[in-house]
Amino acid sequence: MGMARYGHEFLEAAFVVYERAARLNPGMAMPPVPALYLLGHGLELTFKAFLLTKGITHEHLRRKLGHDLEKAFNLSKANDLGTLLQWHVLEESVLTSLNALYSSKELEYIVTGTKYIPHYPWLQNFSIKLFDAVATPIGFRERLASWSLDVAPF
């Protein structure tokens, strides 16, 4: 349950950072890097909290998955995440794009050059959908649905 709580707190912190930046700069072209990092870490913790309920060990999570969101998502899918949550291929695509930055630590350390920045509102809404779907089987009571962003459907 502790990992779910941390996931919830990191996601909520990402949402606060993004909301403040959007309020101060309504036409911002790119979300704040801290929001992307916090969201990535919140997703990582959420996937891992789910996987712990499926009997995956802390050791496996640390050594085999590390900080790779795609590996965590794929292992979650293999452990019946689809019975709790349905997702769109574009949500997988933005998760893949975030993972390229998150798992390589490019959100923590400056790497020069062109980067593809995923569409933040889709990431936020996917993270909300994921967290709220896995919270019940984990036994975590708080939900994030109130943070959903209005975005065009896929």
GROMACS .gro file of C-alpha atoms in nm:
model
  154
    1MET     CA    1   0.000   0.000   0.000
    2GLY     CA    2   0.294   0.234   0.065
    3MET     CA    3   0.402   0.225  -0.298
    4ALA     CA    4   0.048   0.316  -0.405
    5ARG     CA    5   0.050   0.609  -0.165
    6TYR     CA    6   0.379   0.733  -0.308
    7GLY     CA    7   0.245   0.688  -0.661
    8HIS     CA    8  -0.062   0.892  -0.570
    9GLU     CA    9   0.149   1.169  -0.418
   10PHE     CA   10   0.391   1.190  -0.713
   11LEU     CA   11   0.103   1.199  -0.962
   12GLU     CA   12  -0.081   1.465  -0.769
   13ALA     CA   13   0.239   1.672  -0.744
   14ALA     CA   14   0.280   1.647  -1.124
   15PHE     CA   15  -0.076   1.767  -1.173
   16VAL     CA   16  -0.021   2.067  -0.944
   17VAL     CA   17   0.299   2.167  -1.125
   18TYR     CA   18   0.132   2.138  -1.465
   19GLU     CA   19  -0.183   2.322  -1.355
   20ARG     CA   20   0.017   2.614  -1.217
   21ALA     CA   21   0.231   2.640  -1.530
   22ALA     CA   22  -0.077   2.628  -1.755
   23ARG     CA   23  -0.243   2.899  -1.550
   24LEU     CA   24   0.063   3.126  -1.571
   25ASN     CA   25   0.125   3.053  -1.940
   26PRO     CA   26  -0.196   2.936  -2.112
   27GLY     CA   27  -0.022   2.895  -2.448
   28MET     CA   28   0.278   2.699  -2.324
   29ALA     CA   29   0.431   2.486  -2.596
   30MET     CA   30   0.587   2.231  -2.363
   31PRO     CA   31   0.490   2.107  -2.017
   32PRO     CA   32   0.737   2.178  -1.737
   33VAL     CA   33   1.006   1.911  -1.715
   34PRO     CA   34   0.938   1.860  -1.341
   35ALA     CA   35   0.575   1.775  -1.425
   36LEU     CA   36   0.690   1.513  -1.676
   37TYR     CA   37   0.939   1.367  -1.429
   38LEU     CA   38   0.690   1.355  -1.141
   39LEU     CA   39   0.428   1.197  -1.366
   40GLY     CA   40   0.677   0.936  -1.488
   41HIS     CA   41   0.777   0.848  -1.133
   42GLY     CA   42   0.412   0.832  -1.026
   43LEU     CA   43   0.337   0.594  -1.314
   44GLU     CA   44   0.637   0.379  -1.225
   45LEU     CA   45   0.521   0.350  -0.864
   46THR     CA   46   0.163   0.279  -0.969
   47PHE     CA   47   0.265  -0.004  -1.203
   48LYS     CA   48   0.491  -0.148  -0.935
   49ALA     CA   49   0.220  -0.127  -0.667
   50PHE     CA   50  -0.010  -0.323  -0.900
   51LEU     CA   51   0.260  -0.580  -0.975
   52LEU     CA   52   0.328  -0.636  -0.605
   53THR     CA   53  -0.037  -0.743  -0.566
   54LYS     CA   54   0.030  -1.001  -0.838
   55GLY     CA   55   0.314  -1.160  -0.642
   56ILE     CA   56   0.602  -0.994  -0.827
   57THR     CA   57   0.885  -0.940  -0.578
   58HIS     CA   58   1.054  -0.614  -0.488
   59GLU     CA   59   1.379  -0.769  -0.608
   60HIS     CA   60   1.231  -0.842  -0.951
   61LEU     CA   61   1.088  -0.492  -0.976
   62ARG     CA   62   1.421  -0.336  -0.889
   63ARG     CA   63   1.654  -0.557  -1.093
   64LYS     CA   64   1.443  -0.651  -1.397
   65LEU     CA   65   1.224  -0.343  -1.446
   66GLY     CA   66   1.434  -0.065  -1.302
   67HIS     CA   67   1.282   0.265  -1.410
   68ASP     CA   68   1.151   0.143  -1.745
   69LEU     CA   69   0.783   0.235  -1.782
   70GLU     CA   70   0.735   0.018  -2.091
   71LYS     CA   71   0.869  -0.291  -1.915
   72ALA     CA   72   0.643  -0.216  -1.618
   73PHE     CA   73   0.342  -0.165  -1.845
   74ASN     CA   74   0.413  -0.484  -2.041
   75LEU     CA   75   0.455  -0.691  -1.724
   76SER     CA   76   0.134  -0.537  -1.589
   77LYS     CA   77  -0.050  -0.634  -1.908
   78ALA     CA   78   0.087  -0.988  -1.874
   79ASN     CA   79  -0.053  -0.990  -1.520
   80ASP     CA   80  -0.410  -0.904  -1.620
   81LEU     CA   81  -0.407  -0.525  -1.605
   82GLY     CA   82  -0.654  -0.544  -1.895
   83THR     CA   83  -0.920  -0.684  -1.661
   84LEU     CA   84  -0.913  -0.355  -1.468
   85LEU     CA   85  -0.838  -0.099  -1.737
   86GLN     CA   86  -0.888  -0.041  -2.108
   87TRP     CA   87  -0.648   0.190  -2.289
   88HIS     CA   88  -0.614   0.340  -2.634
   89VAL     CA   89  -0.316   0.283  -2.861
   90LEU     CA   90  -0.239   0.657  -2.842
   91GLU     CA   91  -0.211   0.629  -2.464
   92GLU     CA   92   0.048   0.356  -2.514
   93SER     CA   93   0.224   0.581  -2.763
   94VAL     CA   94   0.253   0.876  -2.523
   95LEU     CA   95   0.369   0.637  -2.250
   96THR     CA   96   0.640   0.510  -2.486
   97SER     CA   97   0.745   0.868  -2.562
   98LEU     CA   98   0.759   0.957  -2.193
   99ASN     CA   99   0.958   0.641  -2.122
  100ALA     CA  100   1.224   0.743  -2.375
  101LEU     CA  101   1.290   1.052  -2.164
  102TYR     CA  102   1.219   0.906  -1.821
  103SER     CA  103   1.412   0.578  -1.833
  104SER     CA  104   1.717   0.746  -1.989
  105LYS     CA  105   1.719   1.008  -1.709
  106GLU     CA  106   1.683   1.292  -1.964
  107LEU     CA  107   1.422   1.449  -1.736
  108GLU     CA  108   1.683   1.468  -1.459
  109TYR     CA  109   2.000   1.556  -1.648
  110ILE     CA  110   2.025   1.789  -1.946
  111VAL     CA  111   2.091   1.615  -2.275
  112THR     CA  112   2.116   1.849  -2.571
  113GLY     CA  113   1.943   1.786  -2.900
  114THR     CA  114   1.592   1.747  -3.032
  115LYS     CA  115   1.341   1.557  -2.821
  116TYR     CA  116   0.987   1.442  -2.875
  117ILE     CA  117   0.772   1.563  -2.587
  118PRO     CA  118   0.452   1.361  -2.544
  119HIS     CA  119   0.114   1.532  -2.524
  120TYR     CA  120   0.088   1.597  -2.150
  121PRO     CA  121  -0.293   1.600  -2.110
  122TRP     CA  122  -0.316   1.248  -2.255
  123LEU     CA  123  -0.044   1.133  -2.015
  124GLN     CA  124  -0.218   1.289  -1.718
  125ASN     CA  125  -0.553   1.137  -1.808
  126PHE     CA  126  -0.395   0.794  -1.867
  127SER     CA  127  -0.217   0.810  -1.531
  128ILE     CA  128  -0.547   0.897  -1.360
  129LYS     CA  129  -0.725   0.612  -1.534
  130LEU     CA  130  -0.445   0.370  -1.441
  131PHE     CA  131  -0.418   0.478  -1.079
  132ASP     CA  132  -0.791   0.479  -1.014
  133ALA     CA  133  -0.829   0.135  -1.175
  134VAL     CA  134  -0.559  -0.031  -0.965
  135ALA     CA  135  -0.633   0.153  -0.638
  136THR     CA  136  -0.930  -0.066  -0.547
  137PRO     CA  137  -0.754  -0.405  -0.569
  138ILE     CA  138  -0.456  -0.256  -0.387
  139GLY     CA  139  -0.689  -0.130  -0.112
  140PHE     CA  140  -0.603   0.238  -0.155
  141ARG     CA  141  -0.903   0.464  -0.101
  142GLU     CA  142  -0.806   0.796  -0.259
  143ARG     CA  143  -0.872   0.860  -0.627
  144LEU     CA  144  -0.742   1.108  -0.883
  145ALA     CA  145  -1.041   1.142  -1.119
  146SER     CA  146  -1.103   1.503  -1.018
  147TRP     CA  147  -0.774   1.597  -1.188
  148SER     CA  148  -0.886   1.484  -1.537
  149LEU     CA  149  -0.807   1.731  -1.813
  150ASP     CA  150  -1.042   1.822  -2.096
  151VAL     CA  151  -0.877   1.705  -2.417
  152ALA     CA  152  -0.997   1.606  -2.760
  153PRO     CA  153  -1.082   1.236  -2.781
  154PHE     CA  154  -0.850   1.006  -2.972
   0.00000   0.00000   0.00000
